[in-house]
CSV table of C-alpha atoms in Angstrom, one decimal:
chain,number,residue,atom,x,y,z
A,157,MET,CA,109.2,50.8,127.6
A,158,LYS,CA,107.1,49.9,124.6
A,159,ALA,CA,107.1,50.9,120.9
A,160,LEU,CA,104.6,50.6,118.1
A,161,ILE,CA,106.0,50.4,114.5
A,162,LEU,CA,103.5,51.1,111.7
A,163,VAL,CA,104.4,48.5,109.0
A,164,GLY,CA,100.9,47.9,107.6
A,165,GLY,CA,101.3,49.4,104.1
A,166,TYR,CA,101.7,47.3,100.9
A,167,GLY,CA,105.0,48.9,100.0
A,168,THR,CA,103.8,49.7,96.5
A,169,ARG,CA,106.3,52.6,96.1
A,170,LEU,CA,109.3,50.2,96.6
A,171,ARG,CA,108.1,47.6,94.1
A,172,PRO,CA,109.5,45.3,92.6
A,173,LEU,CA,111.4,44.6,95.8
A,174,THR,CA,108.2,44.4,97.9
A,175,LEU,CA,106.7,41.8,95.6
A,176,SER,CA,109.2,39.3,97.2
A,177,VAL,CA,109.3,40.5,100.8
A,178,PRO,CA,107.4,43.0,102.9
A,179,LYS,CA,109.0,46.4,102.9
A,180,PRO,CA,110.3,46.3,106.5
A,181,LEU,CA,112.4,43.2,105.6
A,182,VAL,CA,114.0,44.7,102.5
A,183,ASP,CA,117.7,45.0,103.3
A,184,PHE,CA,118.9,48.6,103.7
A,185,CYS,CA,122.7,48.7,104.0
A,186,ASN,CA,122.8,45.0,104.7
A,187,LYS,CA,120.2,44.9,107.4
A,188,PRO,CA,116.4,44.8,107.1
A,189,ILE,CA,114.9,48.3,107.4
A,190,LEU,CA,112.9,47.3,110.4
A,191,LEU,CA,115.9,46.0,112.3
A,192,HIS,CA,117.7,49.4,112.1
A,193,GLN,CA,114.8,50.7,114.1
A,194,VAL,CA,114.3,47.7,116.5
A,195,GLU,CA,118.0,47.5,117.5
A,196,ALA,CA,118.0,51.3,118.2
A,197,LEU,CA,114.9,50.9,120.3
A,198,VAL,CA,116.5,48.1,122.3
A,199,LYS,CA,119.5,50.3,123.0
A,200,ALA,CA,117.2,52.9,124.4
A,201,GLY,CA,115.7,50.4,126.8
A,202,VAL,CA,112.6,49.3,124.9
A,203,SER,CA,111.6,45.7,126.0
A,204,HIS,CA,108.4,45.2,124.0
A,205,VAL,CA,107.9,46.1,120.3
A,206,ILE,CA,104.5,45.9,118.6
A,207,LEU,CA,104.3,45.7,114.8
A,208,ALA,CA,101.0,47.0,113.3
A,209,VAL,CA,100.8,44.7,110.2
A,210,SER,CA,98.4,43.8,107.4
A,211,TYR,CA,100.4,42.5,104.4
A,212,MET,CA,102.7,39.4,104.2
A,213,SER,CA,102.6,39.2,108.0
A,214,GLU,CA,103.6,35.5,108.1
A,215,MET,CA,107.1,36.4,106.7
A,216,LEU,CA,107.4,39.2,109.2
A,217,GLU,CA,106.3,36.9,112.1
A,218,LYS,CA,108.9,34.3,111.2
A,219,GLU,CA,111.7,36.8,111.0
A,220,MET,CA,110.7,38.6,114.2
A,221,LYS,CA,110.5,35.4,116.2
A,222,GLU,CA,114.3,34.9,115.4
A,223,GLN,CA,115.1,38.5,116.3
A,224,GLU,CA,113.1,38.3,119.5
A,225,GLN,CA,115.4,35.6,120.8
A,226,ARG,CA,118.6,37.3,119.5
A,227,LEU,CA,117.7,40.7,121.1
A,228,GLY,CA,116.1,39.3,124.2
A,229,ILE,CA,112.9,41.4,123.9
A,230,ARG,CA,109.2,40.7,123.2
A,231,ILE,CA,107.9,41.4,119.7
A,232,SER,CA,104.1,41.2,119.2
A,233,LEU,CA,102.1,41.5,115.9
A,234,SER,CA,98.9,43.5,115.8
A,235,HIS,CA,96.9,42.5,112.7
A,236,GLU,CA,94.8,45.0,110.8
A,237,LYS,CA,91.8,43.4,109.0
A,238,GLU,CA,91.4,46.7,107.1
A,239,PRO,CA,93.8,49.5,106.7
A,240,LEU,CA,93.4,51.7,109.8
A,241,GLY,CA,95.6,54.7,108.8
A,242,THR,CA,98.2,56.1,111.1
A,243,ALA,CA,96.2,56.4,114.3
A,244,GLY,CA,93.8,53.4,114.1
A,245,PRO,CA,96.6,50.9,114.9
A,246,LEU,CA,97.0,52.6,118.3
A,247,ALA,CA,93.4,51.9,119.1
A,248,LEU,CA,93.7,48.3,117.8
A,249,ALA,CA,96.8,47.7,120.1
A,250,HIS,CA,95.1,49.7,123.0
A,251,GLU,CA,95.3,46.9,125.6
A,252,LEU,CA,99.0,46.4,125.0
A,253,PHE,CA,99.7,50.0,126.1
A,254,ALA,CA,96.9,50.6,128.6
A,255,ASP,CA,98.6,48.6,131.4
A,256,SER,CA,101.3,51.2,132.0
A,257,SER,CA,101.6,54.9,132.7
A,258,GLU,CA,105.0,55.0,130.9
A,259,PRO,CA,105.2,56.9,127.6
A,260,PHE,CA,105.7,54.8,124.5
A,261,PHE,CA,107.2,55.3,121.0
A,262,VAL,CA,105.3,55.2,117.7
A,263,LEU,CA,107.4,55.0,114.4
A,264,ASN,CA,106.8,55.1,110.7
A,265,SER,CA,108.7,52.0,109.4
A,266,ASP,CA,110.1,53.8,106.3
A,267,VAL,CA,112.3,56.3,108.2
A,268,ILE,CA,116.1,56.0,108.5
A,269,CYS,CA,118.2,58.4,110.7
A,270,GLU,CA,120.5,58.2,113.8
A,271,PHE,CA,117.4,57.3,116.0
A,272,PRO,CA,117.6,59.7,119.0
A,273,PHE,CA,115.3,57.6,121.2
A,274,GLN,CA,117.0,58.4,124.6
A,275,GLU,CA,116.9,62.2,123.8
A,276,MET,CA,113.2,61.8,122.9
A,277,VAL,CA,112.4,60.3,126.3
A,278,ARG,CA,114.2,63.1,128.1
A,279,PHE,CA,112.6,65.8,126.1
A,280,HIS,CA,109.1,64.3,126.5
A,281,LYS,CA,109.5,63.9,130.3
A,282,HIS,CA,110.8,67.5,130.6
A,283,HIS,CA,107.8,69.2,129.0
A,284,GLY,CA,105.4,66.8,130.6
A,285,LYS,CA,102.6,67.0,128.0
A,286,GLU,CA,100.9,64.3,126.0
A,287,GLY,CA,102.9,64.0,122.8
A,288,THR,CA,106.3,64.7,121.2
A,289,ILE,CA,106.9,64.7,117.4
A,290,VAL,CA,110.4,64.6,116.0
A,291,VAL,CA,110.8,67.2,113.3
A,292,THR,CA,113.5,67.5,110.6
A,293,LYS,CA,114.6,70.4,108.4
A,294,VAL,CA,114.0,70.1,104.6
A,295,GLU,CA,115.2,72.1,101.6
A,296,GLU,CA,111.8,72.2,99.9
A,297,PRO,CA,109.1,72.6,102.5
A,298,SER,CA,106.4,73.2,99.8
A,299,LYS,CA,106.4,69.5,99.1
A,300,TYR,CA,105.4,68.6,102.6
A,301,GLY,CA,103.2,69.4,105.6
A,302,VAL,CA,105.2,71.7,107.8
A,303,VAL,CA,105.2,72.1,111.6
A,304,ILE,CA,105.0,75.6,113.2
A,305,TYR,CA,106.2,75.7,116.8
A,306,GLU,CA,108.1,77.8,119.3
A,307,ALA,CA,111.7,77.2,118.7
A,308,GLU,CA,112.7,77.8,122.4
A,309,ILE,CA,110.4,75.3,124.1
A,310,GLY,CA,109.1,73.3,121.2
A,311,ARG,CA,105.4,73.9,121.8
A,312,ILE,CA,103.5,73.2,118.5
A,313,HIS,CA,101.0,75.8,117.3
A,314,ARG,CA,99.7,74.4,114.0
A,315,PHE,CA,100.5,72.4,110.9
A,316,VAL,CA,100.4,73.8,107.3
A,317,GLU,CA,100.0,71.4,104.4
A,318,LYS,CA,102.3,72.1,101.4
A,319,PRO,CA,102.7,75.8,102.1
A,320,ARG,CA,102.8,78.2,99.0
A,321,VAL,CA,104.8,80.8,101.0
A,322,PHE,CA,107.5,80.1,103.5
A,323,VAL,CA,106.2,79.5,107.0
A,324,SER,CA,108.6,76.8,108.3
A,325,ASN,CA,111.1,74.3,106.9
A,326,LYS,CA,110.5,71.7,109.6
A,327,ILE,CA,108.5,68.6,108.8
A,328,ASN,CA,107.2,65.7,110.8
A,329,ALA,CA,109.9,63.0,110.7
A,330,GLY,CA,107.6,60.1,111.5
A,331,MET,CA,108.8,59.4,115.0
A,332,TYR,CA,106.7,60.1,118.1
A,333,ILE,CA,106.6,59.5,121.9
A,334,PHE,CA,103.2,59.6,123.6
A,335,SER,CA,101.8,59.4,127.1
A,336,PRO,CA,99.1,56.7,127.3
A,337,THR,CA,96.4,59.3,127.7
A,338,ILE,CA,96.5,59.8,123.9
A,339,LEU,CA,94.7,56.5,123.6
A,340,ASN,CA,91.5,58.2,124.9
A,341,ARG,CA,91.5,60.3,121.8
A,342,ILE,CA,91.5,57.5,119.2
A,343,GLN,CA,88.7,55.3,118.1
A,344,LEU,CA,89.0,52.0,116.3
A,345,ARG,CA,88.4,53.1,112.7
A,346,PRO,CA,90.6,54.3,109.9
A,347,THR,CA,92.1,57.6,111.3
A,348,SER,CA,95.0,59.8,110.3
A,349,ILE,CA,97.1,60.8,113.3
A,350,GLU,CA,98.6,63.7,111.4
A,351,LYS,CA,95.3,65.2,110.1
A,352,GLU,CA,92.8,64.3,112.8
A,353,ILE,CA,94.6,63.8,116.1
A,354,PHE,CA,97.7,66.1,116.1
A,355,PRO,CA,95.9,69.4,115.2
A,356,VAL,CA,93.5,69.0,118.2
A,357,MET,CA,96.4,68.2,120.5
A,358,ALA,CA,98.3,71.2,119.3
A,359,GLN,CA,95.3,73.4,119.9
A,360,GLU,CA,95.2,72.2,123.5
A,361,GLY,CA,98.9,72.8,124.0
A,362,GLN,CA,99.6,69.1,124.4
A,363,LEU,CA,102.0,68.6,121.5
A,364,TYR,CA,105.7,69.4,121.4
A,365,ALA,CA,108.4,69.3,118.6
A,366,MET,CA,111.9,68.0,119.1
A,367,GLU,CA,114.4,68.9,116.3
A,368,LEU,CA,116.4,66.0,114.9
A,369,GLN,CA,120.1,66.4,114.5
A,370,GLY,CA,121.9,64.6,111.7
A,371,PHE,CA,120.5,63.0,108.6
A,372,TRP,CA,117.0,61.8,107.9
A,373,MET,CA,115.3,60.1,104.9
A,374,ASP,CA,112.0,58.4,104.1
A,375,ILE,CA,113.4,55.4,102.2
A,376,GLY,CA,110.0,54.2,100.9
A,377,GLN,CA,110.8,54.6,97.2
A,378,PRO,CA,113.9,53.6,95.1
A,379,LYS,CA,115.2,57.1,94.5
A,380,ASP,CA,115.0,58.0,98.2
A,381,PHE,CA,116.3,54.5,99.2
A,382,LEU,CA,119.5,55.2,97.4
A,383,THR,CA,119.8,58.8,98.8
A,384,GLY,CA,119.2,57.4,102.3
A,385,MET,CA,121.9,54.8,101.7
A,386,CYS,CA,124.4,57.6,100.8
A,387,MET,CA,123.5,59.5,104.0
A,388,TYR,CA,123.7,56.3,106.1
A,389,LEU,CA,127.2,55.4,104.7
A,390,GLN,CA,128.4,59.0,105.4
A,391,SER,CA,127.2,58.7,109.0
A,392,LEU,CA,129.1,55.4,109.3
A,393,ARG,CA,132.2,57.2,108.0
A,394,HIS,CA,131.9,59.5,111.1
A,395,LYS,CA,130.5,57.1,113.7
A,396,ALA,CA,132.0,53.7,112.8
A,397,PRO,CA,134.5,54.0,110.0
A,398,ASP,CA,135.9,50.5,110.7
A,399,ARG,CA,132.6,49.0,109.3
A,400,LEU,CA,133.3,50.5,105.9
A,401,HIS,CA,135.3,48.4,103.4
A,402,GLN,CA,138.8,49.3,102.3
A,403,GLY,CA,141.1,47.8,99.7
A,404,PRO,CA,142.1,48.0,96.0
A,405,GLY,CA,139.5,49.6,93.7
A,406,ILE,CA,137.3,50.8,96.7
A,407,VAL,CA,136.4,54.5,96.3
A,408,GLY,CA,134.7,56.5,99.1
A,409,ASN,CA,132.1,54.9,101.4
A,410,VAL,CA,131.4,51.3,100.6
A,411,LEU,CA,129.8,48.6,102.7
A,412,VAL,CA,130.7,45.0,101.8
A,413,ASP,CA,129.4,41.8,103.5
A,414,PRO,CA,132.4,39.6,104.4
A,415,SER,CA,131.0,36.7,102.3
A,416,ALA,CA,130.9,38.8,99.1
A,417,GLN,CA,133.6,38.3,96.4
A,418,ILE,CA,135.1,41.1,94.4
A,419,GLY,CA,137.2,40.4,91.3
A,420,GLU,CA,140.3,42.1,89.9
A,421,LYS,CA,140.5,45.6,88.5
A,422,CYS,CA,137.1,46.7,89.8
A,423,ALA,CA,136.1,50.2,90.8
A,424,ILE,CA,133.5,50.1,93.6
A,425,GLY,CA,132.1,53.3,95.1
A,426,PRO,CA,131.5,55.8,96.2
A,427,ASN,CA,128.2,54.9,98.0
A,428,VAL,CA,127.8,51.2,97.4
A,429,THR,CA,126.4,48.4,99.5
A,430,ILE,CA,127.2,44.8,98.6
A,431,GLY,CA,125.2,42.1,100.3
A,432,PRO,CA,126.0,38.6,101.5
A,433,GLY,CA,127.1,36.0,98.9
A,434,VAL,CA,127.3,38.6,96.1
A,435,VAL,CA,129.9,37.9,93.3
A,436,ILE,CA,131.4,40.9,91.5
A,437,GLU,CA,133.5,39.7,88.5
A,438,ASP,CA,136.6,41.4,87.1
A,439,GLY,CA,136.6,44.9,85.7
A,440,VAL,CA,133.2,45.9,87.1
A,441,ARG,CA,132.4,49.6,87.8
A,442,ILE,CA,129.7,50.3,90.5
A,443,LYS,CA,128.7,53.6,92.1
A,444,ARG,CA,125.7,54.6,94.2
A,445,CYS,CA,124.1,51.2,94.1
A,446,THR,CA,122.8,48.5,96.5
A,447,VAL,CA,123.4,44.9,95.4
A,448,LEU,CA,121.3,42.5,97.4
A,449,LYS,CA,122.1,39.0,98.6
A,450,ASP,CA,123.4,36.3,96.2
A,451,SER,CA,123.4,38.4,93.1
A,452,ARG,CA,126.2,38.2,90.5
A,453,ILE,CA,127.5,41.1,88.4
A,454,ARG,CA,129.5,39.7,85.5
A,455,SER,CA,132.7,41.2,84.1
A,456,HIS,CA,133.1,44.7,82.7
A,457,SER,CA,129.5,45.8,83.6
A,458,TRP,CA,128.9,49.4,84.6
A,459,LEU,CA,126.2,50.3,87.2
A,460,GLU,CA,125.2,53.6,88.6
A,461,SER,CA,122.1,54.4,90.8
A,462,CYS,CA,120.6,50.9,90.8
A,463,ILE,CA,119.2,48.4,93.2
A,464,ILE,CA,119.9,44.8,92.2
A,465,GLY,CA,117.4,42.4,93.8
A,466,TRP,CA,118.3,39.1,95.5
A,467,SER,CA,119.8,36.3,93.4
A,468,SER,CA,119.8,38.4,90.2
A,469,ASP,CA,122.4,37.9,87.4
A,470,VAL,CA,123.6,40.9,85.4
A,471,GLY,CA,125.5,39.9,82.3
A,472,GLN,CA,128.9,41.0,80.9
A,473,TRP,CA,129.4,44.5,79.5
A,474,VAL,CA,125.9,45.6,80.7
A,475,ARG,CA,125.3,49.3,81.5
A,476,MET,CA,122.5,50.2,84.0
A,477,GLU,CA,121.7,53.6,85.4
A,478,ASN,CA,119.0,56.1,86.4
A,479,VAL,CA,117.5,54.3,89.4
A,480,ALA,CA,117.1,51.0,87.5
A,481,VAL,CA,115.6,48.4,89.9
A,482,LEU,CA,115.7,44.6,89.4
A,483,GLY,CA,113.3,42.5,91.4
A,484,GLU,CA,114.3,39.1,92.8
A,485,ASP,CA,115.9,36.5,90.5
A,486,VAL,CA,116.1,38.7,87.3
A,487,ILE,CA,118.5,37.8,84.5
A,488,VAL,CA,120.0,40.6,82.4
A,489,LYS,CA,121.7,39.2,79.2
A,490,ASP,CA,125.1,40.4,78.1
A,491,GLU,CA,125.8,43.8,76.5
A,492,LEU,CA,122.4,45.4,77.2
A,493,TYR,CA,121.6,49.0,78.3
A,494,LEU,CA,119.0,49.5,81.1
A,495,ASN,CA,117.9,53.1,81.7
A,496,GLY,CA,115.6,53.5,84.7
A,497,ALA,CA,114.1,50.0,84.1
A,498,ASN,CA,111.9,48.6,86.9
A,499,VAL,CA,112.0,44.8,86.4
A,500,LEU,CA,109.5,42.5,88.1
A,501,PRO,CA,110.8,39.3,89.8
A,502,HIS,CA,111.8,36.2,87.9
A,503,LYS,CA,112.2,37.9,84.5
A,504,SER,CA,114.9,37.4,81.9
A,505,ILE,CA,115.8,40.6,79.9
A,506,ALA,CA,117.1,40.0,76.4
A,507,ASP,CA,116.7,43.5,75.0
A,508,SER,CA,117.9,47.0,76.0
A,509,VAL,CA,115.5,49.3,77.8
A,510,PRO,CA,116.5,52.8,76.5
A,511,GLU,CA,113.7,54.7,78.3
A,512,PRO,CA,112.5,54.2,82.0
A,513,LYS,CA,109.6,51.7,82.1
A,514,ILE,CA,108.2,48.8,84.1
A,515,ILE,CA,109.0,45.3,82.7
A,516,MET,CA,106.2,43.0,83.7
């Protein structure tokens, strides 16, 4: 089987991290976002993954060459010269899919969940129509486009964009499986699969919805990235608790790379991910944070709801909170307060940031 992953966007919502690496390569729970998807696809029997790329593609290409050998699959890059939306990339990669009658996956690269790829294949083959969309239940449907379908069999009737009154609480989860005949519907131009292709397929009775079990998050912006991390760690607690860290000062679900060092009298957790080569000095308090590779948190600092970029250095007695995000190689001097600061790479911060803002 084959899969197309849409990784073309600039990742502007996840800046400043995406100023250093393309979004699919940002580490989510100590593994690049993209690899969570690719490894799950391989488990489901996918042997060829196509990445629809436009931005920073050299970096992606290099990383994927290594993964190709490790996973024993083929990974191709399909280059967009101009942004082609969510359907155009299918037309661009047309010849890679046209040689087979097998269904193929299409994924949005920002999604994290317990990828149910084998169930998707079974569901798709069972109804025998052209497309399957995975849908997920949300608390506030008015913020999204919702999917209206027959609960018993999954046949989709229509889509309603940001409904004012309650019509459904199921939204498109950004994971699809299609029969190759869908390629006849898509021209090589910027096209939205959600707005231009799906409504027509639904009208023709060719589109079905499969409801996702378990957690789901679009982790394309810092606030949601941290929420997704909490969900993922909780899922590990149920599925693979031995991967979570235990020991003195560890509270709740915490993921720690074996090469990280944690000092004395720290309180780490709940919901913390600590990357490779990270050094946490004595007396540090961290909750609901991701600390990326080779960063250092100096003694007695207090961090809540933050993302600390690669090779950054947070001084002593620093307090950071409210979705503060440090880009790569940022230095925060001692005894400062950062409230929701968004700091671009290679900066040195010598003054407190009492109100959320971007530090250029």
